C-alpha positions as MATLAB code, in Angstrom:
seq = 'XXXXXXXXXXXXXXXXXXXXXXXXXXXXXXXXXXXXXXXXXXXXXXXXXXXXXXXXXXXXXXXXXXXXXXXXXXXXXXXXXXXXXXXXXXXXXXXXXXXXXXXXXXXXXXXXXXXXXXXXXXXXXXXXXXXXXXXXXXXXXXXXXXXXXXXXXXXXXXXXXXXXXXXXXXXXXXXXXXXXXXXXXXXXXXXXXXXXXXXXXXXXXXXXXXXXXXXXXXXXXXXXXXXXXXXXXXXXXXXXXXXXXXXXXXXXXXXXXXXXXXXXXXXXXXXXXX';
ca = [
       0.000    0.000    0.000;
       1.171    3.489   -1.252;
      -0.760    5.086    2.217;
       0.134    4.115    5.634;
      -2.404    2.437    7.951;
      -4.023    5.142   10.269;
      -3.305    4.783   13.568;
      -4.523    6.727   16.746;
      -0.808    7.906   16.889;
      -0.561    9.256   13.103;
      -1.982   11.992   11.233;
      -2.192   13.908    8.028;
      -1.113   17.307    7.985;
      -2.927   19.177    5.171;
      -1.725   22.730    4.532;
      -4.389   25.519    2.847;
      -7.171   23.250    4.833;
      -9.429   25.538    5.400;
     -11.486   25.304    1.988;
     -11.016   24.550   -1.059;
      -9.393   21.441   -2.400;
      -7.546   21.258    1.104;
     -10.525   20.936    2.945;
     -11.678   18.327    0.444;
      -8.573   16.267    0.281;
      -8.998   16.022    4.662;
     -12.211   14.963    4.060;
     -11.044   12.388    1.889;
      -8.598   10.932    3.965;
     -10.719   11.889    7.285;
     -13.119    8.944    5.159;
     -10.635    6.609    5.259;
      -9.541    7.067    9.187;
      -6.807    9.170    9.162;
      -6.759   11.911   11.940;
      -5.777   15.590   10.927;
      -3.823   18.258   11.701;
      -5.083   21.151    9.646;
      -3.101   24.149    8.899;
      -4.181   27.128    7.076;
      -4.351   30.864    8.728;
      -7.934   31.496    8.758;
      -8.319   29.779   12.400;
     -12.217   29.907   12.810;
     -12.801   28.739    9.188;
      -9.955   26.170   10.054;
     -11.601   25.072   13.583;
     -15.310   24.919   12.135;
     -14.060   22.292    9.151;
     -11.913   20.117   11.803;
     -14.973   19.844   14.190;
     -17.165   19.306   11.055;
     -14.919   16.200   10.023;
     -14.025   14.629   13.388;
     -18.041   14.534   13.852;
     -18.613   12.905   10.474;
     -15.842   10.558   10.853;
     -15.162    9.990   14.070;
     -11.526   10.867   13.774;
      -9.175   13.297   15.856;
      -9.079   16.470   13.758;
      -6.704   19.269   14.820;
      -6.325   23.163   13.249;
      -3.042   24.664   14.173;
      -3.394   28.591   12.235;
       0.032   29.262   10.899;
       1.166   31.982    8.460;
       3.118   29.813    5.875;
       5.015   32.831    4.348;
       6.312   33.171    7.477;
       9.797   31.176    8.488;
       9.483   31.542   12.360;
       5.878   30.143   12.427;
       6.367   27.491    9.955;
       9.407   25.976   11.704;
       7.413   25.549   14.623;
       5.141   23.863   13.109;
       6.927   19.973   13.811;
       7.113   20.510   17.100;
       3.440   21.935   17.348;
       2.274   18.622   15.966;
       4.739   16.403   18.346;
       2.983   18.498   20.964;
       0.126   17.229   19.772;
       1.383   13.392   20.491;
       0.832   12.819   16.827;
       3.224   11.694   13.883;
       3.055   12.993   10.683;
       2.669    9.907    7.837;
       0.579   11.816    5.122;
       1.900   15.475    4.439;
      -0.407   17.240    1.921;
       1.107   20.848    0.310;
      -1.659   22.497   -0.728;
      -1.962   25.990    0.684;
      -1.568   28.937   -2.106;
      -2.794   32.012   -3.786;
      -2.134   33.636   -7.196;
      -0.710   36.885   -8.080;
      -2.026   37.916  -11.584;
      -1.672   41.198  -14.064;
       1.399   42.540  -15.737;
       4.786   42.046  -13.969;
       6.200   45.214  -14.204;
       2.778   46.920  -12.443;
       2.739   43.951   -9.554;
       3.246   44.342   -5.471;
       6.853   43.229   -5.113;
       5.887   42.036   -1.524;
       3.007   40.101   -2.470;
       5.043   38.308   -5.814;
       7.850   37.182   -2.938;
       5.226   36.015   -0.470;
       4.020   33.822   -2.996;
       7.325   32.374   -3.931;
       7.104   31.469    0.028;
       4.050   30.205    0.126;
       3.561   27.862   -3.280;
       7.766   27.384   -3.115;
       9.482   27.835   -0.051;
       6.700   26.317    2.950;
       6.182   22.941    0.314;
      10.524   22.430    0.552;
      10.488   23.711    3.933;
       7.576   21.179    5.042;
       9.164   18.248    2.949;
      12.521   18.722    4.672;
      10.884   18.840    7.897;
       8.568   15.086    7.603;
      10.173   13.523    4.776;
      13.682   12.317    6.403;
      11.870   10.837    9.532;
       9.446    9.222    6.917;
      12.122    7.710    4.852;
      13.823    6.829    8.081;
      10.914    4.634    9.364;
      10.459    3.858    5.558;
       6.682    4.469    5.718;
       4.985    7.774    4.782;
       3.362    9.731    1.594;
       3.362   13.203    0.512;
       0.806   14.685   -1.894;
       1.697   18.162   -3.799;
      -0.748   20.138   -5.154;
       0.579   22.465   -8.275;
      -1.526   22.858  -11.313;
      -1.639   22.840  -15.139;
      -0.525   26.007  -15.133;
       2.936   25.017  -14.023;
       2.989   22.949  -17.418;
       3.567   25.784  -19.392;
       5.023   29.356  -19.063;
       1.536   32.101  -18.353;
       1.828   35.657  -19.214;
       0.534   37.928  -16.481;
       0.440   34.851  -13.893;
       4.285   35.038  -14.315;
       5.013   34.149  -10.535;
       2.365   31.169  -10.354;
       3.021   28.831  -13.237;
       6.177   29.686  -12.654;
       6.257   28.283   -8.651;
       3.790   25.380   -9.934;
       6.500   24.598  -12.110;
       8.592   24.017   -9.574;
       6.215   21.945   -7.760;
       5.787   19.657  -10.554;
       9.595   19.485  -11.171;
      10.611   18.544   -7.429;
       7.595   16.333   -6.591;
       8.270   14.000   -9.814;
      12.006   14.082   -9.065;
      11.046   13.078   -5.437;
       9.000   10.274   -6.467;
      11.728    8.783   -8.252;
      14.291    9.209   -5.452;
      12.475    7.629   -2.801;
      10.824    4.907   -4.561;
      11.918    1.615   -2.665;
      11.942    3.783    0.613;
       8.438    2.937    1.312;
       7.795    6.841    0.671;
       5.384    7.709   -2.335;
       4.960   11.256   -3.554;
       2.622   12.130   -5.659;
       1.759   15.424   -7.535;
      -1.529   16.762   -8.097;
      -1.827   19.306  -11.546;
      -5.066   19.969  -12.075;
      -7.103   22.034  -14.542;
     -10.383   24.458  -13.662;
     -11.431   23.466  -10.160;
     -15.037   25.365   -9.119;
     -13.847   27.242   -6.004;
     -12.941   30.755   -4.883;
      -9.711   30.591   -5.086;
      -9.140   33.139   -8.515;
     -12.114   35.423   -6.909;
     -10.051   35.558   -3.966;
      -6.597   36.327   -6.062;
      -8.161   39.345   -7.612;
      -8.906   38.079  -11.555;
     -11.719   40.637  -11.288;
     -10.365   43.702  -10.310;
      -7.383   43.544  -12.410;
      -9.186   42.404  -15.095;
      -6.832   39.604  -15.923;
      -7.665   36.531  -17.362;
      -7.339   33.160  -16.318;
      -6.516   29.965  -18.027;
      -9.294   27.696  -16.835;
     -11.602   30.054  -19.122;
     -10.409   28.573  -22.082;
     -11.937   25.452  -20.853;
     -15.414   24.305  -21.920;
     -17.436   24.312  -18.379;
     -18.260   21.072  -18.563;
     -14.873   19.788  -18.157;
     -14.594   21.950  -15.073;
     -14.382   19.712  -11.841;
     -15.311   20.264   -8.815;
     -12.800   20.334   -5.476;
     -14.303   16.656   -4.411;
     -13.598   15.791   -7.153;
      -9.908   17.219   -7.625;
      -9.369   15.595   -3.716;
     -10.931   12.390   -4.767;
      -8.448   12.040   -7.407;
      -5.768   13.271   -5.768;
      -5.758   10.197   -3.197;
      -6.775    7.601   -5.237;
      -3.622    8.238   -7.197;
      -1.507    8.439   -3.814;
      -3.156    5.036   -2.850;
      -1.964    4.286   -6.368;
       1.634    5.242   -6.091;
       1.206    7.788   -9.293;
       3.639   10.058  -10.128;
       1.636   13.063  -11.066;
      -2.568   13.169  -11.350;
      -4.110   15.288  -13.940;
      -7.980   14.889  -13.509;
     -10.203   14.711  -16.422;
      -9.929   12.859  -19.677;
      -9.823   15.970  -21.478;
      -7.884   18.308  -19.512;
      -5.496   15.182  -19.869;
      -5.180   15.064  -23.101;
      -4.724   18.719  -23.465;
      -2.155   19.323  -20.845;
      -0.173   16.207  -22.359;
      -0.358   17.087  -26.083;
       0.440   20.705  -25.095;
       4.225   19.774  -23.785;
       4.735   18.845  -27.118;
       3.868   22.382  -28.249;
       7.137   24.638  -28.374;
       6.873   27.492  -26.188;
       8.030   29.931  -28.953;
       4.512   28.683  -30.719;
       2.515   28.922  -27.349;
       3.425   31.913  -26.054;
       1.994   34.581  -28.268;
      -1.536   33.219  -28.062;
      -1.362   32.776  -24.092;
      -0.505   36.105  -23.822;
      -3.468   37.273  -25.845;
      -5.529   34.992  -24.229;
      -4.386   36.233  -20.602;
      -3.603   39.712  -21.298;
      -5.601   42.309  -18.715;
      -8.461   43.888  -20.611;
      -8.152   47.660  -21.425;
     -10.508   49.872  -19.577;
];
């Protein structure tokens, strides 16, 4: 088995739990027995969805609210949980925003907090679980990037750019501790119905996003991204795109040179004039 037994000692940690595909990838694994630790920074919206699951599932659920831009709070995050008298077997990366809009006109603060959040807390995290995991050879880790990080995006510069990243370290840390009884597995997915672009500010900035180029009915829904996402960890994949079509696209598309790609993604994505 790719996942660990739960135990009444062991948890998941999911990061970005509050909503979203976090909350519905620790609902997923809150199905299946695993207790939680939940970490995201909204700490009522993070407490409500942990007493929500441990009711449902009759699992421990715990919400630790941590800033994961933040160095100080995120390296005490290890021994919050051993505080907790729990062990971390399942690590889920998932927290994240987007920055959007032309480059040259962005926040320079809010670009490098991304880089912390989407980059720097999933290496910090993995560094902190991963070596006791491969240690007791037993443990999984589940990345969420996107199929955004599959190709460079005009005016979302910073966030295919750090989902690129993702993508590149999770597959090369799949291969390197296969045999250790580790598995990690990356999630890309395509449109996902939640507020997560309403929340980064599409709107107001008038930006595009590359989920509208897909048909609506090949959107999928956050259950269904989570479902997904831990089937294929139970699996052992490498990387889970979800949807038959989005698939196909995102697979034919690395074949497409970037110098061919490029122009039309920027139309597509650049701001509209007001």
């Amino acid at each position: 088995m790719s996942l660990p037994s739960p135990s009444s000692s062991t948890a998941a940690l999911v990061t970005g739990a509050s909503s979203g595909i976090g909350a519905a990838i620790a609902a997923e694994l809150a199905a299946r027995g695993y207790n939680l630790v939940l970490v995201a920074r909204r700490k009522q919206r993070l407490q409500e969805v942990a007493k929500t699951l441990s009711a449902d599932h009759g699992i421990r659920a715990e919400s630790l609210a941590c800033d994961l831009s933040k160095p100080a709070p995120r390296g005490r995050l290890p021994d919050r949980v051993d505080d907790l008298g729990l062990r971390v077997e399942i690590l889920v990366n998932n927290a994240g925003f987007a920055t959007n809009g032309p480059f040259d006109k962005a926040d320079p603060e809010r670009e490098i907090e991304q880089v912390r959040v989407l980059v720097e807390a999933v290496v910090a995290l993995s560094s902190a679980f991963i070596p006791k995991m491969s240690e007791r050879r037993r443990g999984a880790v589940l990345n969420v990037a996107s199929t955004a990080g599959m190709q460079p995006l005009p005016y979302s510069a910073g966030y295919s750019a750090a989902k690129a990243y993702v993508l590149t370290f999770s597959e090369a840390l799949h291969q390197e501790l296969k045999g250790r009884g580790v598995t990690v597995t990356v999630l890309a997915p395509g449109p996902v119905s939640t507020d997560f672009w309403d929340i980064s500010g599409w709107e107001v900035t008038g930006g595009q996003t590359f989920e509208r180029a897909v048909p609506r009915p090949a959107w999928i829904t956050a259950e269904q991204a989570a479902r997904a996402a831990v089937e294929g960890l139970e699996a052992g994949r490498r990387v889970v795109v979800p949807g038959l079509g989005v698939r196909a696209a995102a697979t034919a598309g690395r074949y497409v040179p970037n110098a061919l790609k490029l122009p039309t993604i920027e139309r597509f994505m650049r701001p509209k004039r007001k």
